[in-house]
């Protein structure tokens, strides 16, 4: 029988689409957003309600560089270039910015980087890649590797826990004569301790390095991303488009209450499907490092009216992730979110092939609404024995739903 396998490359951190947002909403408590290299004197509010502060009072290091490109938003228009000789350059998020930072709370920290068509200097390496490091509160976060002249918006996010009432984000050259680091924007977003990811961080003492939050089964003509305010924690959901026969969509409201991670409605109103199986491939992962994957589903096809009609297995590199075949309708019924998470290991080439296989009898094919993938790393400074107190309730408004 010919295979209908379809591969979707998942490892992408660059954002090349417009992030949809609602105009006129106001910013959520605890959001802190720094526009690096900004030339304006103080703050501004973007159309999504997020307030950006200039980094001019936060650092005396580096120089401000304005890009010559037309960019998607004001934050990307400027960057700070750390072209001095220090071994590293740091920003501190502090509570003077109303960030509600307390030790052991949970935060998403995001860095945005875009060299633009006329970067301020030429990379040292002959392959034309800018390379430098990012460090968050003493933990290695990311080896940045971005091509010269690249006009994509590169975003990196990490879920971390501070040790003090502040969070340091540092930029360092790879070696004393390596490339000078640069950055366009830094964001801090509080996370509750109840997400499946943050629960696992508590259990393992690890930080979670975001490799992407993906929305599957989106129309080619509607390549939009979803973020705050539709995503209450301001995760960026990157669209993975599909052709019409591979899409299921609905306008029905999806009940997401039983899913800990509070995915936005929108990403569950579309799904990718293929018969009798499909695969999602990821490459370029860190070999030997534990990865955390979470899949989201909702039975949105009105023709599926009972358990047993859509049943499938999920495996990673041929190892089953589902101990019994998955039947979303049986678990939660129609138009209701369902998720499961697993630890997964890349193969020796740094790849994971996730396959979704129909168990022989059902009439409907496997499907997938959304997925999140993280690399994880033991924190140098956090141990599982130091469990969060309820300190983070300090910010009572940080985790309320956005109205
Ligand atoms: C920087 O400090 C000056 C003087 O205190 C103040 O007027 C200005 O608003 C500050 N800018 C930012 C971005 O905080
Ligand atoms: C950084 O770049 C600026 C602008 O090109 C230059 O004036 C300054 O001397 C550079 N700093 C260092 C330490 O090279
Ligand atoms: C985002 O939320 C707003 C307000 O709830 C809604 O009008 C809009 O359609 C949503 N956008 C997406 C992409 O879901
Ligand atoms: C998805 O979008 C990309 C970029 O716009 C396009 O190249 C590709 O053909 C699209 N795929 C489908 C299945 O429509
Ligand atoms: C979370 O952490 C524990 C370690 O305590 C681990 O055994 C478990 O598999 C992890 N992953 C998930 C998906 O819960
Ligand atoms: C699905 O997984 C179950 C349990 O691992 C296994 O018994 C069954 O053979 C699998 N079915 C298919 C079609 O892969």
XYZ file of C-alpha atoms and ligand atoms in Angstrom:
487
model
C 0.000 0.000 0.000
C 1.437 3.404 -0.833
C 2.283 5.477 2.190
C 0.608 8.804 2.830
C 3.337 9.856 5.189
C 3.907 13.572 5.362
C 6.805 15.265 7.022
C 6.618 18.627 8.639
C 9.814 20.296 9.714
C 9.246 21.587 13.136
C 12.528 23.067 14.282
C 12.078 26.746 13.560
C 12.612 29.678 15.823
C 12.281 32.409 13.280
C 9.013 34.243 12.941
C 8.139 35.369 9.441
C 4.518 36.203 9.896
C 2.378 38.793 11.530
C 1.387 38.006 15.079
C -2.298 38.773 15.352
C -3.443 40.724 18.298
C -6.478 42.598 19.469
C -6.200 46.327 19.500
C -6.998 48.141 22.694
C -6.415 45.445 25.273
C -4.340 46.354 28.268
C -1.186 44.721 29.479
C -1.276 41.948 32.040
C 0.353 42.363 35.454
C 3.957 41.227 35.548
C 4.702 41.671 31.832
C 8.000 43.514 31.334
C 9.211 44.339 27.831
C 12.500 46.019 26.972
C 13.098 47.594 23.568
C 16.878 47.396 23.149
C 18.708 50.293 21.503
C 15.496 52.316 21.321
C 16.043 55.976 20.673
C 12.823 57.291 22.212
C 13.185 58.631 25.734
C 10.770 56.520 27.769
C 7.970 54.076 27.061
C 5.288 53.319 24.463
C 2.277 51.046 24.286
C 2.034 48.757 21.250
C -1.321 47.997 19.593
C -1.646 44.759 21.582
C -1.496 46.748 24.829
C 2.040 45.680 25.712
C 4.139 48.486 27.193
C 7.736 48.678 25.976
C 10.450 50.476 27.900
C 13.629 51.741 26.330
C 16.840 50.120 27.583
C 18.558 53.488 27.729
C 18.341 53.688 31.539
C 19.094 49.995 32.007
C 22.544 49.779 30.474
C 25.410 52.145 29.758
C 27.137 49.541 27.622
C 27.098 49.020 23.875
C 25.687 51.236 21.172
C 22.270 51.680 19.656
C 21.906 50.584 16.015
C 18.915 51.389 13.803
C 18.033 48.840 11.105
C 17.490 50.044 7.557
C 14.746 47.448 6.972
C 10.995 47.872 7.126
C 10.183 45.792 10.164
C 7.032 44.177 11.577
C 7.003 46.218 14.749
C 8.760 49.054 16.545
C 10.734 46.749 18.851
C 12.625 45.294 15.865
C 13.564 48.697 14.445
C 16.579 49.071 16.737
C 19.072 46.803 18.454
C 21.810 47.203 21.038
C 25.236 46.083 19.869
C 27.729 45.146 22.594
C 30.919 45.868 20.674
C 33.110 46.536 23.746
C 35.778 44.262 25.187
C 33.982 42.971 28.299
C 33.549 39.200 28.509
C 29.798 39.609 28.882
C 27.036 42.220 29.011
C 23.952 41.843 31.173
C 20.485 43.255 31.590
C 18.700 42.884 34.915
C 14.948 42.570 35.178
C 14.126 44.060 38.577
C 11.039 44.819 40.593
C 11.420 48.517 39.911
C 9.837 47.485 36.588
C 6.842 45.927 38.440
C 8.001 42.469 37.409
C 6.918 40.622 40.596
C 10.176 38.669 40.654
C 10.629 36.446 43.692
C 12.985 33.494 44.115
C 11.656 30.217 42.648
C 8.736 31.773 40.794
C 8.382 30.777 37.119
C 8.984 33.023 34.113
C 9.143 32.906 30.365
C 12.083 35.017 29.192
C 12.187 35.829 25.488
C 14.915 37.432 23.396
C 14.304 38.797 19.900
C 17.169 39.151 17.439
C 17.229 40.394 13.855
C 20.467 41.387 12.056
C 18.649 43.030 9.112
C 19.958 43.534 5.585
C 22.770 45.873 6.690
C 24.118 44.433 9.951
C 26.550 46.624 11.910
C 29.540 44.366 11.204
C 30.646 41.256 9.315
C 30.800 37.958 11.260
C 34.278 36.543 11.998
C 33.459 33.105 10.585
C 33.854 32.528 6.843
C 30.462 30.788 6.749
C 28.837 34.164 7.375
C 27.113 33.226 10.620
C 26.901 35.507 13.648
C 27.669 33.420 16.738
C 27.384 34.424 20.388
C 25.916 33.143 23.651
C 22.967 33.989 25.845
C 22.965 33.220 29.566
C 19.973 33.469 31.906
C 20.611 33.755 35.660
C 23.924 31.912 35.330
C 22.556 29.085 33.176
C 23.661 28.640 29.578
C 20.597 29.427 27.520
C 21.353 29.520 23.824
C 24.205 29.488 21.336
C 22.904 32.030 18.863
C 23.716 31.281 15.218
C 22.107 33.619 12.695
C 23.171 34.365 9.089
C 24.555 37.763 8.064
C 21.853 39.918 6.479
C 18.996 37.786 7.772
C 15.713 39.692 7.938
C 13.727 37.120 9.888
C 12.644 37.809 13.436
C 14.462 35.237 15.582
C 12.829 34.566 18.925
C 14.193 32.416 21.721
C 12.244 31.589 24.824
C 13.225 29.883 28.048
C 11.125 28.907 31.065
C 13.249 29.613 34.137
C 13.112 30.259 37.888
C 14.966 33.188 39.445
C 17.261 32.781 42.442
C 16.753 36.318 43.729
C 14.415 39.266 43.301
C 15.909 39.963 39.884
C 16.762 38.059 36.695
C 19.996 38.592 34.756
C 20.076 38.026 31.017
C 23.620 38.154 29.637
C 25.205 38.231 26.195
C 28.738 36.976 25.618
C 31.165 36.475 22.758
C 32.042 32.817 22.074
C 35.713 33.672 22.569
C 37.565 36.936 23.348
C 37.810 37.767 19.631
C 34.426 36.257 18.707
C 31.419 38.103 17.289
C 29.990 41.017 19.285
C 26.515 40.142 20.601
C 23.402 42.152 19.710
C 19.752 42.044 20.697
C 16.511 43.808 19.660
C 14.156 43.034 22.538
C 13.802 41.219 25.844
C 10.539 40.150 27.450
C 9.609 38.714 30.820
C 6.260 36.928 31.324
C 5.183 35.278 34.586
C 4.069 31.632 34.429
C 2.007 29.810 37.064
C 3.410 26.716 38.827
C 0.492 24.640 37.538
C 1.490 24.192 33.876
C 2.632 20.699 32.954
C 5.969 22.272 32.040
C 6.435 24.216 35.273
C 5.324 21.206 37.341
C 8.035 19.213 35.605
C 10.571 22.006 36.245
C 9.784 21.744 39.950
C 10.210 17.970 39.857
C 13.444 17.975 37.888
C 15.286 21.224 38.699
C 15.568 21.856 34.961
C 15.074 24.913 32.818
C 13.006 24.481 29.639
C 14.455 25.900 26.441
C 11.670 26.581 23.961
C 12.100 25.104 20.479
C 8.683 26.276 19.383
C 4.961 26.252 20.036
C 3.276 25.127 16.809
C -0.268 25.445 15.506
C -1.011 22.703 12.954
C -3.530 22.583 10.131
C -3.641 26.277 9.285
C -4.630 27.486 5.789
C -1.833 28.707 3.552
C -3.779 31.906 3.002
C -3.973 32.563 6.733
C -0.391 32.383 7.897
C -0.838 34.145 11.149
C 0.570 33.508 14.566
C -1.261 33.654 17.840
C 0.121 35.422 20.913
C -1.096 37.697 23.741
C -3.870 38.518 24.444
C -5.242 35.333 22.846
C -2.501 33.427 24.595
C -2.730 34.448 28.213
C 1.007 33.796 28.835
C 2.096 35.405 25.548
C 3.555 32.238 24.061
C 4.048 32.612 20.286
C 2.158 29.902 18.392
C 3.813 29.483 15.008
C 1.489 28.390 12.172
C 2.231 25.188 10.251
C 0.071 25.372 7.152
C -1.519 22.435 5.393
C -3.358 21.889 2.138
C -7.164 21.613 2.290
C -7.445 17.784 2.295
C -5.131 17.711 5.308
C -7.063 20.239 7.357
C -9.956 20.031 9.790
C -11.325 23.305 11.094
C -14.229 24.512 13.193
C -15.725 27.740 14.479
C -17.120 25.983 17.557
C -15.874 27.028 20.981
C -13.393 24.544 22.419
C -13.510 23.745 26.104
C -9.912 24.028 27.326
C -10.561 23.908 31.060
C -9.260 20.374 31.563
C -5.885 21.162 29.976
C -3.351 22.561 32.432
C -1.395 24.632 29.960
C -4.292 26.868 28.902
C -3.749 26.787 25.137
C -5.572 29.523 23.205
C -8.917 28.580 21.601
C -7.722 29.415 18.133
C -5.000 26.793 17.916
C -7.449 24.024 18.811
C -9.942 25.072 16.148
C -7.722 23.646 13.429
C -5.898 20.351 13.072
C -3.661 18.552 10.619
C -4.683 15.078 9.463
C -3.448 12.468 6.984
C -4.370 8.860 6.243
C -3.364 6.295 7.369
C -0.471 7.933 9.176
C 1.747 10.998 9.199
C 5.030 12.014 10.728
C 6.337 15.234 12.203
C 10.099 15.402 11.922
C 12.412 17.596 13.932
C 16.123 17.978 13.284
C 19.037 19.937 14.703
C 18.274 18.930 18.294
C 20.928 18.588 21.006
C 22.103 14.967 21.015
C 22.036 13.348 24.460
C 19.776 16.007 25.946
C 16.328 15.271 27.378
C 13.541 16.930 25.402
C 9.976 17.553 26.499
C 7.141 17.396 23.997
C 3.493 18.211 24.539
C 0.745 17.470 21.978
C -2.716 19.055 21.918
C -5.872 17.650 20.357
C -9.598 18.423 20.205
C -12.201 16.348 18.347
C -13.620 19.052 16.102
C -14.986 16.875 13.296
C -18.797 16.694 13.751
C -18.791 13.303 11.990
C -16.928 11.794 14.920
C -19.747 11.079 17.353
C -18.464 8.217 19.468
C -15.357 6.660 20.935
C -13.538 4.198 18.702
C -13.951 6.285 15.543
C -10.526 8.004 15.637
C -7.902 5.950 17.442
C -4.165 6.244 16.908
C -0.727 5.681 18.372
C 2.008 8.248 18.751
C 5.653 7.239 18.742
C 8.994 9.033 18.797
C 11.819 7.411 16.805
C 9.789 4.165 16.802
C 9.346 4.185 20.578
C 5.689 4.337 21.586
C 4.680 7.404 23.624
C 1.089 6.224 24.135
C 0.809 3.198 26.411
C -2.663 2.551 25.014
C -3.903 3.942 21.696
C -5.255 7.479 21.934
C -9.001 8.063 21.538
C -9.690 11.747 22.189
C -13.487 11.464 21.910
C -13.542 8.646 24.481
C -11.350 10.668 26.828
C -13.118 14.051 26.744
C -15.863 14.074 24.093
C -16.276 16.574 21.250
C -14.842 20.115 21.067
C -12.786 19.635 24.203
C -9.053 19.975 24.551
C -6.859 17.030 25.413
C -3.101 16.985 25.809
C -0.296 14.682 26.697
C 3.377 15.258 27.347
C 6.402 12.994 27.261
C 10.160 13.096 27.631
C 11.854 12.224 24.343
C 15.446 11.688 23.201
C 16.827 12.700 19.817
C 18.698 10.023 17.851
C 22.467 10.250 17.224
C 21.885 12.701 14.367
C 19.823 15.049 16.584
C 16.500 14.096 14.979
C 13.159 12.962 16.354
C 10.502 11.523 14.084
C 7.105 11.624 15.723
C 4.679 9.299 13.975
C 0.912 9.213 14.307
C -0.477 5.814 13.276
C -4.083 4.766 12.922
C -4.906 1.628 14.830
C -6.385 -0.591 12.075
C -10.175 -0.481 12.624
C -11.163 3.229 12.998
C -12.593 5.181 10.096
C -10.956 8.522 10.903
C -7.279 9.348 10.498
C -4.909 10.526 13.206
C -4.788 14.268 13.771
C -2.799 16.939 15.576
C -3.891 20.446 16.628
C -0.736 21.782 18.258
C 2.611 20.802 19.717
C 5.276 22.322 21.934
C 8.857 21.130 22.041
C 11.498 22.041 24.629
C 15.078 21.091 25.211
C 15.685 20.810 28.961
C 18.829 21.462 30.946
C 19.691 20.961 34.603
C 19.952 24.358 36.201
C 23.291 25.129 37.864
C 21.513 26.880 40.631
C 18.142 25.251 41.225
C 17.666 21.866 42.796
C 14.452 19.872 43.029
C 14.629 19.956 46.835
C 14.044 23.701 46.849
C 10.372 23.693 46.026
C 8.413 26.825 45.310
C 6.591 28.286 48.231
C 3.448 30.132 47.338
C 5.493 33.340 47.087
C 4.408 33.852 43.530
C 0.893 34.618 44.713
C 2.480 37.986 45.415
C 1.219 38.866 41.959
C -2.436 38.033 42.272
C -3.249 39.465 38.859
C -0.491 37.706 36.946
C -2.437 34.540 36.208
C -6.002 35.695 35.792
C -7.660 35.027 32.468
C -7.558 37.859 29.992
C -10.995 39.252 29.361
C 15.079 57.283 32.305
O 15.331 58.102 33.401
C 14.839 59.427 33.233
C 15.317 60.254 34.417
O 15.021 59.585 35.633
C 13.319 59.386 33.107
O 12.811 60.657 32.893
C 12.957 58.499 31.907
O 11.550 58.341 31.831
C 13.597 57.141 32.070
N 13.371 56.333 30.886
C 12.975 55.071 30.943
C 12.856 54.370 29.651
O 12.732 54.512 31.982
C 31.603 50.420 18.949
O 31.118 50.933 17.722
C 31.084 52.360 17.699
C 30.418 52.782 16.406
O 31.004 52.163 15.332
C 32.490 52.923 17.836
O 32.441 54.311 17.888
C 33.083 52.390 19.141
O 34.454 52.785 19.220
C 33.030 50.868 19.175
N 33.483 50.419 20.460
C 34.498 49.596 20.604
C 34.918 49.255 22.003
O 35.094 49.122 19.635
C -8.190 36.960 19.862
O -9.106 37.299 20.859
C -9.999 38.302 20.466
C -10.808 38.714 21.670
O -11.207 37.601 22.410
C -10.858 37.793 19.322
O -11.748 38.788 18.891
C -9.937 37.397 18.174
O -10.669 36.813 17.134
C -8.899 36.422 18.650
N -7.948 36.174 17.590
C -7.540 34.982 17.297
C -6.517 34.876 16.230
O -7.956 34.004 17.875
C 2.709 26.384 3.222
O 3.256 27.685 3.096
C 4.521 27.706 2.482
C 5.046 29.107 2.553
O 4.038 30.039 2.295
C 4.363 27.197 1.045
O 5.623 27.183 0.414
C 3.818 25.783 1.081
O 3.587 25.325 -0.212
C 2.523 25.750 1.863
N 2.089 24.373 1.988
C 0.854 24.002 1.733
C 0.588 22.542 1.949
O -0.006 24.760 1.364
C 8.557 15.071 34.421
O 9.471 14.823 35.465
C 9.626 13.504 35.963
C 10.758 13.470 36.929
O 10.286 13.681 38.184
C 9.794 12.513 34.845
O 9.931 11.211 35.337
C 8.648 12.640 33.918
O 8.703 11.680 32.904
C 8.655 14.024 33.356
N 7.865 14.198 32.184
C 6.558 14.301 32.093
C 6.012 14.383 30.735
O 5.845 14.343 33.050
C -0.577 0.834 19.168
O 0.035 0.719 20.410
C -0.388 -0.377 21.144
C 0.215 -0.277 22.510
O 1.550 0.130 22.421
C 0.017 -1.624 20.427
O -0.484 -2.757 21.122
C -0.567 -1.634 19.034
O -0.078 -2.709 18.318
C -0.218 -0.347 18.326
N -0.938 -0.306 17.088
C -0.430 0.165 15.985
C -1.302 0.110 14.783
O 0.692 0.620 15.927
